[in-house]
């Protein structure tokens, strides 16, 4: 859409408010709203709207906090959750003096990543297709202070409530047995369908939805692939819609990777491919129908996976999911069949257009603009340096001997380790000024000071069971 078309849309739809949305460094939507009178002409699309960025996480300090939001007219849709007709516009951030794109704006990073791909001549477009998993709970309570710490999850569907007094009709998915059950075991069919319909209303193409493996309402809604920045926009809408539809029903959604002990966590397998014109560049005659270029891309992902983790698995809780012997794909290898490998090559279709890779270690708490951009930059580095991914891991990982397992590198075991890997391996991200040293340093410093250090300072409840009587 053009600014002129957006102004016409405002008139046609009777819009009374315009909601200005932008993404913070960690990946959470921020917003403010203006009356429609501020959009009498195209000026906001050219001149932007000013705001104070000093309180936005990871952004400027107070002495240089004036910023501009520049609405992207192509993102104009009606917000489905406002009482009054409200137009939503996703925005990019600029410096008000230089009018340069702000280097810590994640959406600008994604746009630069797409531009860098074209500048290399390797391809024209990178497609991404994430599969975000999440939980729909009936309630959540948590608190941490100097003398206590706890969380309490409430789920009518949770198997731990099979003995709950009062009206109790059973039919609760057992631990690790929640994949694809029909109602009445799957109690959330209608809520997920409502989420899908709202996604379609804002222009997202959805492929399917279903119950996931865990008990207590684990779900997945898959979107059809799209270009990098547009998919990051879609994923941000996806999370916004899931949370607000759940709220309509007095429920709550979390994309937290590991909220429940002893059951599957929530990952976000991310399908990726590069095309040039109408040609899918990952299709070829090599292993699993891959091209040499596609295998180099895989090698880049595997080469930099331990650094990528700082963006693709960005929280301390992410590493409760990435644990050996459980469902998580921690092995830095590739395979056409083995889901314990970090990179899988889907074999559902023989069509060259369907040839892609699936990076399995990310989780949905990531900032999609940064995570997708970082994975693209790692893959491009593999292509440019003609890296070799080694032999595929087609064996059953659980049948490998300890000696064989030692030969397979693994993902970092903690956020602290991932941040150290990023500190030591981020040159590939700086190509084309896609990421900057300032952004990488800010990310590492923020994660250390606000998450790693704060988690390290606090006793864990399970430590009382281990050590109180020692």
Short mmCIF file of C-alpha atoms in Angstrom, two decimals:
data_model
loop_
_atom_site.label_atom_id
_atom_site.label_comp_id
_atom_site.label_asym_id
_atom_site.label_seq_id
_atom_site.Cartn_x
_atom_site.Cartn_y
_atom_site.Cartn_z
CA UNK A 1 0.00 0.00 0.00
CA UNK A 2 0.98 3.63 -0.53
CA UNK A 3 0.41 6.46 1.95
CA UNK A 4 -2.39 7.72 -0.32
CA UNK A 5 -4.09 4.32 -0.18
CA UNK A 6 -3.75 4.25 3.62
CA UNK A 7 -5.47 7.64 3.88
CA UNK A 8 -8.29 6.33 1.71
CA UNK A 9 -8.52 3.22 3.89
CA UNK A 10 -8.88 5.45 6.94
CA UNK A 11 -11.90 7.13 5.32
CA UNK A 12 -13.46 3.92 3.99
CA UNK A 13 -13.21 2.07 7.31
CA UNK A 14 -14.29 4.96 9.52
CA UNK A 15 -11.02 4.89 11.44
CA UNK A 16 -10.92 7.19 14.47
CA UNK A 17 -7.50 6.27 15.93
CA UNK A 18 -4.14 5.30 14.46
CA UNK A 19 -1.99 2.94 16.54
CA UNK A 20 1.76 3.36 16.05
CA UNK A 21 3.59 0.09 16.76
CA UNK A 22 7.34 -0.58 16.85
CA UNK A 23 9.57 -3.33 18.24
CA UNK A 24 12.00 -2.88 21.12
CA UNK A 25 15.43 -4.48 21.24
CA UNK A 26 14.24 -7.57 23.11
CA UNK A 27 11.33 -8.21 20.73
CA UNK A 28 8.26 -6.77 22.45
CA UNK A 29 5.84 -4.52 20.61
CA UNK A 30 5.56 -0.97 21.94
CA UNK A 31 2.88 1.47 20.85
CA UNK A 32 1.17 4.82 21.16
CA UNK A 33 -2.01 6.02 19.50
CA UNK A 34 -2.91 9.25 17.75
CA UNK A 35 -6.32 10.57 16.71
CA UNK A 36 -7.03 10.24 13.03
CA UNK A 37 -6.79 14.03 12.69
CA UNK A 38 -2.98 13.63 12.81
CA UNK A 39 -3.23 11.71 9.51
CA UNK A 40 -4.97 14.33 7.40
CA UNK A 41 -2.22 14.07 4.78
CA UNK A 42 0.88 12.03 3.93
CA UNK A 43 3.21 14.03 6.19
CA UNK A 44 3.51 11.38 8.97
CA UNK A 45 4.82 8.87 6.40
CA UNK A 46 7.54 11.29 5.29
CA UNK A 47 8.32 13.35 8.37
CA UNK A 48 7.54 10.73 11.00
CA UNK A 49 6.22 11.22 14.51
CA UNK A 50 8.44 12.11 17.45
CA UNK A 51 8.67 10.20 20.72
CA UNK A 52 10.93 9.72 23.74
CA UNK A 53 13.04 6.56 23.33
CA UNK A 54 14.86 6.76 26.67
CA UNK A 55 12.56 4.26 28.40
CA UNK A 56 12.58 1.69 25.58
CA UNK A 57 14.62 -1.37 26.61
CA UNK A 58 18.13 -1.35 25.17
CA UNK A 59 17.75 2.01 23.40
CA UNK A 60 19.17 5.48 23.84
CA UNK A 61 20.05 7.11 27.13
CA UNK A 62 18.06 10.14 28.27
CA UNK A 63 20.46 12.75 26.87
CA UNK A 64 19.86 11.57 23.27
CA UNK A 65 16.39 10.13 23.50
CA UNK A 66 14.45 12.06 20.84
CA UNK A 67 13.48 9.67 18.03
CA UNK A 68 11.19 9.42 15.04
CA UNK A 69 8.82 6.61 14.13
CA UNK A 70 8.32 6.28 10.38
CA UNK A 71 5.11 4.36 9.60
CA UNK A 72 5.39 1.68 6.93
CA UNK A 73 2.22 2.09 4.83
CA UNK A 74 2.42 -1.51 3.63
CA UNK A 75 1.67 -2.70 7.18
CA UNK A 76 -1.68 -0.91 7.51
CA UNK A 77 -4.44 -3.13 8.96
CA UNK A 78 -7.30 -2.68 11.40
CA UNK A 79 -6.41 -3.79 14.91
CA UNK A 80 -8.92 -6.55 15.80
CA UNK A 81 -8.86 -5.89 19.56
CA UNK A 82 -9.78 -2.21 19.91
CA UNK A 83 -13.26 -0.97 20.78
CA UNK A 84 -13.10 1.95 18.33
CA UNK A 85 -12.00 1.46 14.68
CA UNK A 86 -8.21 1.69 14.95
CA UNK A 87 -5.67 1.48 12.15
CA UNK A 88 -2.42 -0.26 13.08
CA UNK A 89 0.86 0.80 11.46
CA UNK A 90 4.19 -0.93 12.07
CA UNK A 91 7.04 1.54 12.05
CA UNK A 92 10.77 1.93 11.55
CA UNK A 93 12.89 4.17 13.76
CA UNK A 94 15.06 7.08 12.62
CA UNK A 95 17.36 9.62 14.22
CA UNK A 96 15.51 12.98 14.09
CA UNK A 97 18.62 14.98 13.23
CA UNK A 98 20.42 12.81 10.66
CA UNK A 99 17.29 10.91 9.53
CA UNK A 100 19.47 7.80 9.49
CA UNK A 101 17.88 4.45 10.31
CA UNK A 102 18.45 3.72 14.00
CA UNK A 103 20.98 0.90 14.32
CA UNK A 104 19.32 -0.62 17.41
CA UNK A 105 15.91 -0.81 15.75
CA UNK A 106 15.47 -4.55 15.07
CA UNK A 107 13.18 -3.95 12.09
CA UNK A 108 15.88 -1.86 10.47
CA UNK A 109 18.33 -4.73 11.04
CA UNK A 110 15.96 -7.07 9.17
CA UNK A 111 15.62 -4.64 6.27
CA UNK A 112 19.40 -4.32 6.06
CA UNK A 113 19.78 -8.12 6.07
CA UNK A 114 17.45 -8.39 3.08
CA UNK A 115 19.35 -5.62 1.29
CA UNK A 116 22.66 -7.32 2.03
CA UNK A 117 21.45 -10.58 0.52
CA UNK A 118 20.64 -8.78 -2.73
CA UNK A 119 23.98 -6.93 -2.68
CA UNK A 120 25.90 -10.21 -2.57
CA UNK A 121 24.32 -11.39 -5.83
CA UNK A 122 23.66 -14.77 -4.21
CA UNK A 123 19.90 -14.40 -4.21
CA UNK A 124 16.99 -11.97 -4.27
CA UNK A 125 14.85 -13.10 -1.39
CA UNK A 126 15.13 -15.15 1.79
CA UNK A 127 11.98 -16.96 2.88
CA UNK A 128 11.29 -17.83 6.51
CA UNK A 129 8.60 -20.07 7.94
CA UNK A 130 8.62 -20.36 11.75
CA UNK A 131 6.52 -22.85 13.73
CA UNK A 132 5.97 -21.12 17.09
CA UNK A 133 4.74 -23.29 19.94
CA UNK A 134 3.05 -21.86 23.03
CA UNK A 135 0.91 -22.74 26.05
CA UNK A 136 -2.65 -21.62 26.75
CA UNK A 137 -3.16 -21.66 30.54
CA UNK A 138 -6.20 -20.91 32.67
CA UNK A 139 -4.05 -18.89 35.03
CA UNK A 140 -0.55 -18.22 36.31
CA UNK A 141 0.84 -16.97 39.62
CA UNK A 142 4.50 -16.18 40.29
CA UNK A 143 6.60 -14.04 42.60
CA UNK A 144 10.21 -13.72 43.65
CA UNK A 145 11.44 -11.62 46.55
CA UNK A 146 14.03 -11.76 49.32
CA UNK A 147 12.35 -14.54 51.31
CA UNK A 148 10.27 -16.54 48.81
CA UNK A 149 10.09 -17.63 45.22
CA UNK A 150 7.44 -19.64 43.40
CA UNK A 151 5.32 -20.11 40.29
CA UNK A 152 1.98 -21.86 40.04
CA UNK A 153 0.41 -22.86 36.72
CA UNK A 154 -3.33 -23.46 36.52
CA UNK A 155 -4.64 -25.47 33.58
CA UNK A 156 -7.97 -27.27 33.38
CA UNK A 157 -6.33 -29.49 30.78
CA UNK A 158 -3.24 -30.26 32.88
CA UNK A 159 -2.95 -33.95 33.68
CA UNK A 160 -1.96 -33.07 37.25
CA UNK A 161 -5.58 -31.97 37.72
CA UNK A 162 -6.95 -35.45 36.97
CA UNK A 163 -7.72 -35.87 40.68
CA UNK A 164 -9.05 -32.39 41.27
CA UNK A 165 -12.27 -32.28 43.32
CA UNK A 166 -15.42 -30.75 41.92
CA UNK A 167 -16.67 -31.06 38.34
CA UNK A 168 -13.97 -33.16 36.69
CA UNK A 169 -14.66 -35.08 33.51
CA UNK A 170 -11.17 -36.45 32.90
CA UNK A 171 -9.91 -36.51 29.31
CA UNK A 172 -6.66 -34.69 30.09
CA UNK A 173 -3.63 -35.24 27.82
CA UNK A 174 -0.93 -37.16 29.68
CA UNK A 175 2.63 -35.85 29.82
CA UNK A 176 4.20 -36.06 26.35
CA UNK A 177 0.96 -37.47 24.88
CA UNK A 178 -0.71 -34.26 23.74
CA UNK A 179 0.18 -34.47 20.06
CA UNK A 180 -2.92 -34.33 17.81
CA UNK A 181 -5.63 -35.65 20.19
CA UNK A 182 -9.22 -34.87 19.20
CA UNK A 183 -11.72 -33.32 21.62
CA UNK A 184 -12.58 -33.83 24.42
CA UNK A 185 -8.86 -34.30 25.19
CA UNK A 186 -8.10 -31.26 23.05
CA UNK A 187 -10.18 -28.62 24.83
CA UNK A 188 -8.76 -25.63 22.94
CA UNK A 189 -9.78 -26.30 19.33
CA UNK A 190 -12.20 -23.38 19.19
CA UNK A 191 -9.81 -20.88 20.80
CA UNK A 192 -7.03 -21.81 18.37
CA UNK A 193 -9.47 -21.50 15.44
CA UNK A 194 -10.43 -18.04 16.67
CA UNK A 195 -6.76 -17.11 16.79
CA UNK A 196 -6.33 -18.31 13.20
CA UNK A 197 -9.33 -16.33 11.97
CA UNK A 198 -8.00 -13.16 13.58
CA UNK A 199 -4.61 -13.77 11.97
CA UNK A 200 -6.26 -14.11 8.57
CA UNK A 201 -8.13 -10.84 9.13
CA UNK A 202 -4.82 -8.96 9.44
CA UNK A 203 -3.44 -10.65 6.30
CA UNK A 204 -1.47 -13.58 7.74
CA UNK A 205 -1.62 -16.82 5.76
CA UNK A 206 -2.00 -19.74 8.16
CA UNK A 207 -1.29 -23.33 7.16
CA UNK A 208 -2.60 -25.23 10.20
CA UNK A 209 -3.11 -25.29 13.93
CA UNK A 210 -3.04 -28.18 16.40
CA UNK A 211 -2.42 -29.32 19.96
CA UNK A 212 1.25 -29.94 20.69
CA UNK A 213 2.99 -32.71 22.65
CA UNK A 214 2.76 -31.35 26.19
CA UNK A 215 -0.22 -31.47 28.51
CA UNK A 216 -1.86 -28.27 29.78
CA UNK A 217 -2.77 -26.68 26.47
CA UNK A 218 0.42 -26.63 24.44
CA UNK A 219 -0.42 -25.38 20.94
CA UNK A 220 1.09 -24.59 17.57
CA UNK A 221 -0.15 -22.31 14.78
CA UNK A 222 1.95 -22.42 11.61
CA UNK A 223 2.13 -19.60 9.09
CA UNK A 224 2.92 -19.96 5.40
CA UNK A 225 6.45 -18.82 4.56
CA UNK A 226 7.14 -15.17 3.74
CA UNK A 227 10.11 -12.87 3.19
CA UNK A 228 12.29 -12.12 6.22
CA UNK A 229 10.95 -8.73 7.38
CA UNK A 230 7.34 -9.54 6.51
CA UNK A 231 7.55 -12.83 8.40
CA UNK A 232 9.00 -11.06 11.44
CA UNK A 233 6.04 -8.65 11.22
CA UNK A 234 3.66 -11.62 10.96
CA UNK A 235 5.23 -13.42 13.94
CA UNK A 236 4.88 -10.30 16.06
CA UNK A 237 1.20 -10.11 15.08
CA UNK A 238 0.89 -13.87 15.76
CA UNK A 239 2.00 -13.47 19.37
CA UNK A 240 -0.15 -10.36 19.87
CA UNK A 241 -3.23 -12.13 18.52
CA UNK A 242 -2.71 -15.34 20.51
CA UNK A 243 -2.37 -13.42 23.77
CA UNK A 244 -5.38 -11.18 23.15
CA UNK A 245 -7.71 -13.94 21.96
CA UNK A 246 -6.81 -15.91 25.09
CA UNK A 247 -7.59 -12.81 27.17
CA UNK A 248 -11.08 -12.68 25.62
CA UNK A 249 -11.68 -16.11 27.15
CA UNK A 250 -10.19 -15.32 30.55
CA UNK A 251 -7.08 -17.36 29.73
CA UNK A 252 -3.42 -16.53 29.22
CA UNK A 253 -0.77 -17.44 26.65
CA UNK A 254 2.96 -17.84 27.18
CA UNK A 255 5.68 -18.43 24.59
CA UNK A 256 8.14 -19.23 27.41
CA UNK A 257 10.30 -22.17 26.23
CA UNK A 258 10.07 -24.32 29.36
CA UNK A 259 7.26 -23.45 31.80
CA UNK A 260 6.55 -27.08 32.83
CA UNK A 261 9.08 -29.49 34.32
CA UNK A 262 9.11 -33.02 32.89
CA UNK A 263 7.18 -32.27 29.69
CA UNK A 264 8.01 -30.85 26.28
CA UNK A 265 9.00 -27.22 26.01
CA UNK A 266 8.00 -24.74 23.31
CA UNK A 267 10.36 -24.36 20.39
CA UNK A 268 10.14 -22.55 17.08
CA UNK A 269 11.46 -24.66 14.22
CA UNK A 270 12.33 -22.16 11.51
CA UNK A 271 12.19 -23.12 7.81
CA UNK A 272 14.49 -21.15 5.51
CA UNK A 273 15.32 -20.93 1.82
CA UNK A 274 16.87 -18.51 -0.66
CA UNK A 275 15.54 -17.83 -4.13
CA UNK A 276 16.87 -15.91 -7.12
CA UNK A 277 14.03 -14.80 -9.34
CA UNK A 278 11.86 -17.88 -9.79
CA UNK A 279 14.70 -20.29 -8.97
CA UNK A 280 14.86 -22.04 -5.56
CA UNK A 281 18.58 -22.07 -4.78
CA UNK A 282 18.52 -24.85 -2.19
CA UNK A 283 17.24 -27.51 -4.63
CA UNK A 284 19.84 -29.75 -6.27
CA UNK A 285 21.13 -33.26 -6.72
CA UNK A 286 23.11 -33.61 -3.49
CA UNK A 287 22.21 -35.17 -0.16
CA UNK A 288 18.40 -35.10 0.41
CA UNK A 289 17.93 -33.20 -2.84
CA UNK A 290 20.01 -30.25 -1.68
CA UNK A 291 22.21 -28.03 -3.83
CA UNK A 292 25.85 -27.34 -3.00
CA UNK A 293 24.82 -23.78 -2.11
CA UNK A 294 22.18 -25.11 0.28
CA UNK A 295 24.69 -27.36 2.02
CA UNK A 296 27.07 -24.41 2.41
CA UNK A 297 24.20 -22.46 4.00
CA UNK A 298 23.66 -25.33 6.47
CA UNK A 299 27.38 -25.32 7.25
CA UNK A 300 27.19 -21.61 8.07
CA UNK A 301 24.31 -22.20 10.48
CA UNK A 302 26.19 -25.03 12.20
CA UNK A 303 29.47 -23.09 12.26
CA UNK A 304 27.88 -20.12 14.05
CA UNK A 305 25.09 -21.88 15.98
CA UNK A 306 26.70 -21.34 19.38
CA UNK A 307 26.77 -17.59 18.73
CA UNK A 308 23.35 -17.53 17.04
CA UNK A 309 21.91 -18.99 20.25
CA UNK A 310 22.30 -15.60 21.93
CA UNK A 311 19.59 -14.31 19.55
CA UNK A 312 17.60 -17.45 18.74
CA UNK A 313 17.44 -18.70 22.36
CA UNK A 314 17.72 -15.43 24.23
CA UNK A 315 16.64 -16.23 27.79
CA UNK A 316 17.94 -18.24 30.70
CA UNK A 317 14.76 -20.35 30.45
CA UNK A 318 15.65 -21.20 26.83
CA UNK A 319 18.34 -23.56 28.13
CA UNK A 320 15.89 -25.53 30.28
CA UNK A 321 14.62 -26.76 26.91
CA UNK A 322 18.04 -27.33 25.30
CA UNK A 323 18.95 -30.30 27.49
CA UNK A 324 20.60 -33.56 26.33
CA UNK A 325 18.35 -36.61 26.23
CA UNK A 326 15.08 -34.72 25.93
CA UNK A 327 13.13 -33.42 22.95
CA UNK A 328 15.43 -30.51 22.13
CA UNK A 329 17.60 -30.51 19.00
CA UNK A 330 20.95 -29.71 20.59
CA UNK A 331 23.24 -31.68 18.25
CA UNK A 332 25.08 -29.43 15.80
CA UNK A 333 24.59 -31.65 12.79
CA UNK A 334 22.14 -31.95 9.92
CA UNK A 335 19.86 -34.72 8.74
CA UNK A 336 16.91 -35.43 6.49
CA UNK A 337 15.18 -37.54 9.14
CA UNK A 338 16.76 -37.09 12.56
CA UNK A 339 14.79 -34.55 14.60
CA UNK A 340 17.50 -34.45 17.27
CA UNK A 341 19.78 -32.70 14.75
CA UNK A 342 19.98 -28.91 14.86
CA UNK A 343 19.20 -28.67 11.13
CA UNK A 344 16.71 -30.90 9.35
CA UNK A 345 15.95 -31.12 5.64
CA UNK A 346 12.19 -31.73 5.27
CA UNK A 347 11.28 -34.45 2.79
CA UNK A 348 7.52 -33.96 2.54
CA UNK A 349 7.58 -32.99 -1.15
CA UNK A 350 9.88 -33.79 -4.11
CA UNK A 351 9.19 -30.39 -5.67
CA UNK A 352 12.29 -28.15 -5.97
CA UNK A 353 10.10 -25.25 -4.81
CA UNK A 354 9.57 -27.03 -1.49
CA UNK A 355 13.29 -27.55 -0.85
CA UNK A 356 14.30 -25.79 2.32
CA UNK A 357 16.05 -26.33 5.62
CA UNK A 358 14.54 -26.38 9.09
CA UNK A 359 16.64 -24.91 11.91
CA UNK A 360 15.22 -26.59 15.00
CA UNK A 361 16.90 -24.97 17.99
CA UNK A 362 15.27 -21.47 18.09
CA UNK A 363 12.45 -20.73 20.51
CA UNK A 364 9.59 -18.22 20.25
CA UNK A 365 10.88 -15.79 22.88
CA UNK A 366 13.41 -14.55 20.35
CA UNK A 367 13.14 -11.17 18.65
CA UNK A 368 12.27 -12.45 15.15
CA UNK A 369 13.83 -9.49 13.34
CA UNK A 370 17.20 -10.18 14.98
CA UNK A 371 16.99 -14.00 15.02
CA UNK A 372 15.99 -14.33 11.35
CA UNK A 373 18.62 -11.78 10.30
CA UNK A 374 21.34 -13.52 12.30
CA UNK A 375 20.51 -16.93 10.80
CA UNK A 376 20.51 -15.48 7.28
CA UNK A 377 23.90 -13.85 7.89
CA UNK A 378 25.32 -17.14 9.21
CA UNK A 379 24.01 -19.04 6.18
CA UNK A 380 25.38 -16.44 3.77
CA UNK A 381 28.76 -16.65 5.50
CA UNK A 382 28.70 -20.40 4.91
CA UNK A 383 27.97 -19.83 1.20
CA UNK A 384 30.60 -17.13 0.78
CA UNK A 385 33.29 -19.20 2.51
CA UNK A 386 32.09 -22.46 0.93
CA UNK A 387 31.95 -24.15 4.33
CA UNK A 388 31.51 -27.93 4.52
CA UNK A 389 28.70 -29.18 6.80
CA UNK A 390 30.37 -32.58 7.21
CA UNK A 391 28.49 -35.86 7.17
CA UNK A 392 24.77 -35.95 7.98
CA UNK A 393 23.61 -37.43 11.27
CA UNK A 394 21.19 -40.08 10.06
CA UNK A 395 21.61 -42.43 13.00
CA UNK A 396 19.30 -42.61 16.00
CA UNK A 397 21.02 -40.17 18.35
CA UNK A 398 19.85 -42.16 21.38
CA UNK A 399 21.55 -45.28 19.98
CA UNK A 400 24.97 -43.62 19.64
CA UNK A 401 27.74 -44.68 21.98
CA UNK A 402 29.32 -42.12 24.33
CA UNK A 403 32.40 -42.09 22.09
CA UNK A 404 30.28 -41.34 19.01
CA UNK A 405 28.40 -38.60 20.86
CA UNK A 406 31.66 -36.87 21.76
CA UNK A 407 32.25 -36.30 18.04
CA UNK A 408 28.99 -34.38 17.69
CA UNK A 409 29.23 -30.77 18.95
CA UNK A 410 26.23 -29.41 20.84
CA UNK A 411 24.43 -26.16 21.52
CA UNK A 412 25.53 -24.02 24.49
CA UNK A 413 24.19 -25.15 27.85
CA UNK A 414 23.39 -21.68 29.18
CA UNK A 415 22.62 -18.12 28.10
CA UNK A 416 25.94 -17.06 29.61
CA UNK A 417 27.82 -19.46 27.34
CA UNK A 418 25.82 -18.30 24.31
CA UNK A 419 26.65 -14.66 25.05
CA UNK A 420 30.35 -15.50 25.35
CA UNK A 421 30.17 -17.29 22.00
CA UNK A 422 28.52 -14.22 20.46
CA UNK A 423 31.20 -11.99 21.92
CA UNK A 424 33.89 -14.14 20.29
CA UNK A 425 32.08 -14.85 17.01
CA UNK A 426 30.08 -12.00 15.48
CA UNK A 427 32.16 -10.74 12.56
CA UNK A 428 29.78 -12.49 10.17
CA UNK A 429 26.93 -10.36 11.54
CA UNK A 430 28.73 -7.09 10.79
CA UNK A 431 28.94 -7.59 7.03
CA UNK A 432 27.04 -4.95 5.12
CA UNK A 433 26.55 -3.07 8.42
CA UNK A 434 23.55 -5.34 9.07
CA UNK A 435 24.37 -5.66 12.75
CA UNK A 436 26.69 -3.14 14.40
CA UNK A 437 29.23 -3.52 17.17
CA UNK A 438 27.08 -1.18 19.23
CA UNK A 439 24.00 -3.41 18.88
CA UNK A 440 25.93 -6.61 19.66
CA UNK A 441 27.61 -5.05 22.70
CA UNK A 442 24.33 -3.60 23.94
CA UNK A 443 22.62 -6.97 23.57
CA UNK A 444 25.37 -8.80 25.49
CA UNK A 445 25.54 -6.19 28.25
CA UNK A 446 21.76 -6.08 28.67
CA UNK A 447 21.40 -9.85 28.82
CA UNK A 448 24.25 -10.20 31.32
CA UNK A 449 23.14 -7.42 33.65
CA UNK A 450 19.34 -7.91 33.52
CA UNK A 451 19.03 -11.68 33.12
CA UNK A 452 22.17 -13.78 33.68
CA UNK A 453 23.38 -11.87 36.75
CA UNK A 454 19.92 -11.46 38.24
CA UNK A 455 19.14 -15.17 37.87
CA UNK A 456 22.51 -16.10 39.33
CA UNK A 457 21.90 -13.93 42.42
CA UNK A 458 18.69 -15.66 43.45
CA UNK A 459 18.35 -19.07 45.15
CA UNK A 460 16.42 -21.61 43.08
CA UNK A 461 13.49 -23.31 44.88
CA UNK A 462 14.85 -26.76 44.04
CA UNK A 463 18.09 -25.89 45.87
CA UNK A 464 16.14 -26.07 49.13
CA UNK A 465 15.19 -29.67 48.35
CA UNK A 466 18.84 -30.42 47.55
CA UNK A 467 20.75 -28.56 50.25
CA UNK A 468 18.60 -27.30 53.13
CA UNK A 469 19.45 -30.22 55.42
CA UNK A 470 23.09 -30.42 54.31
#
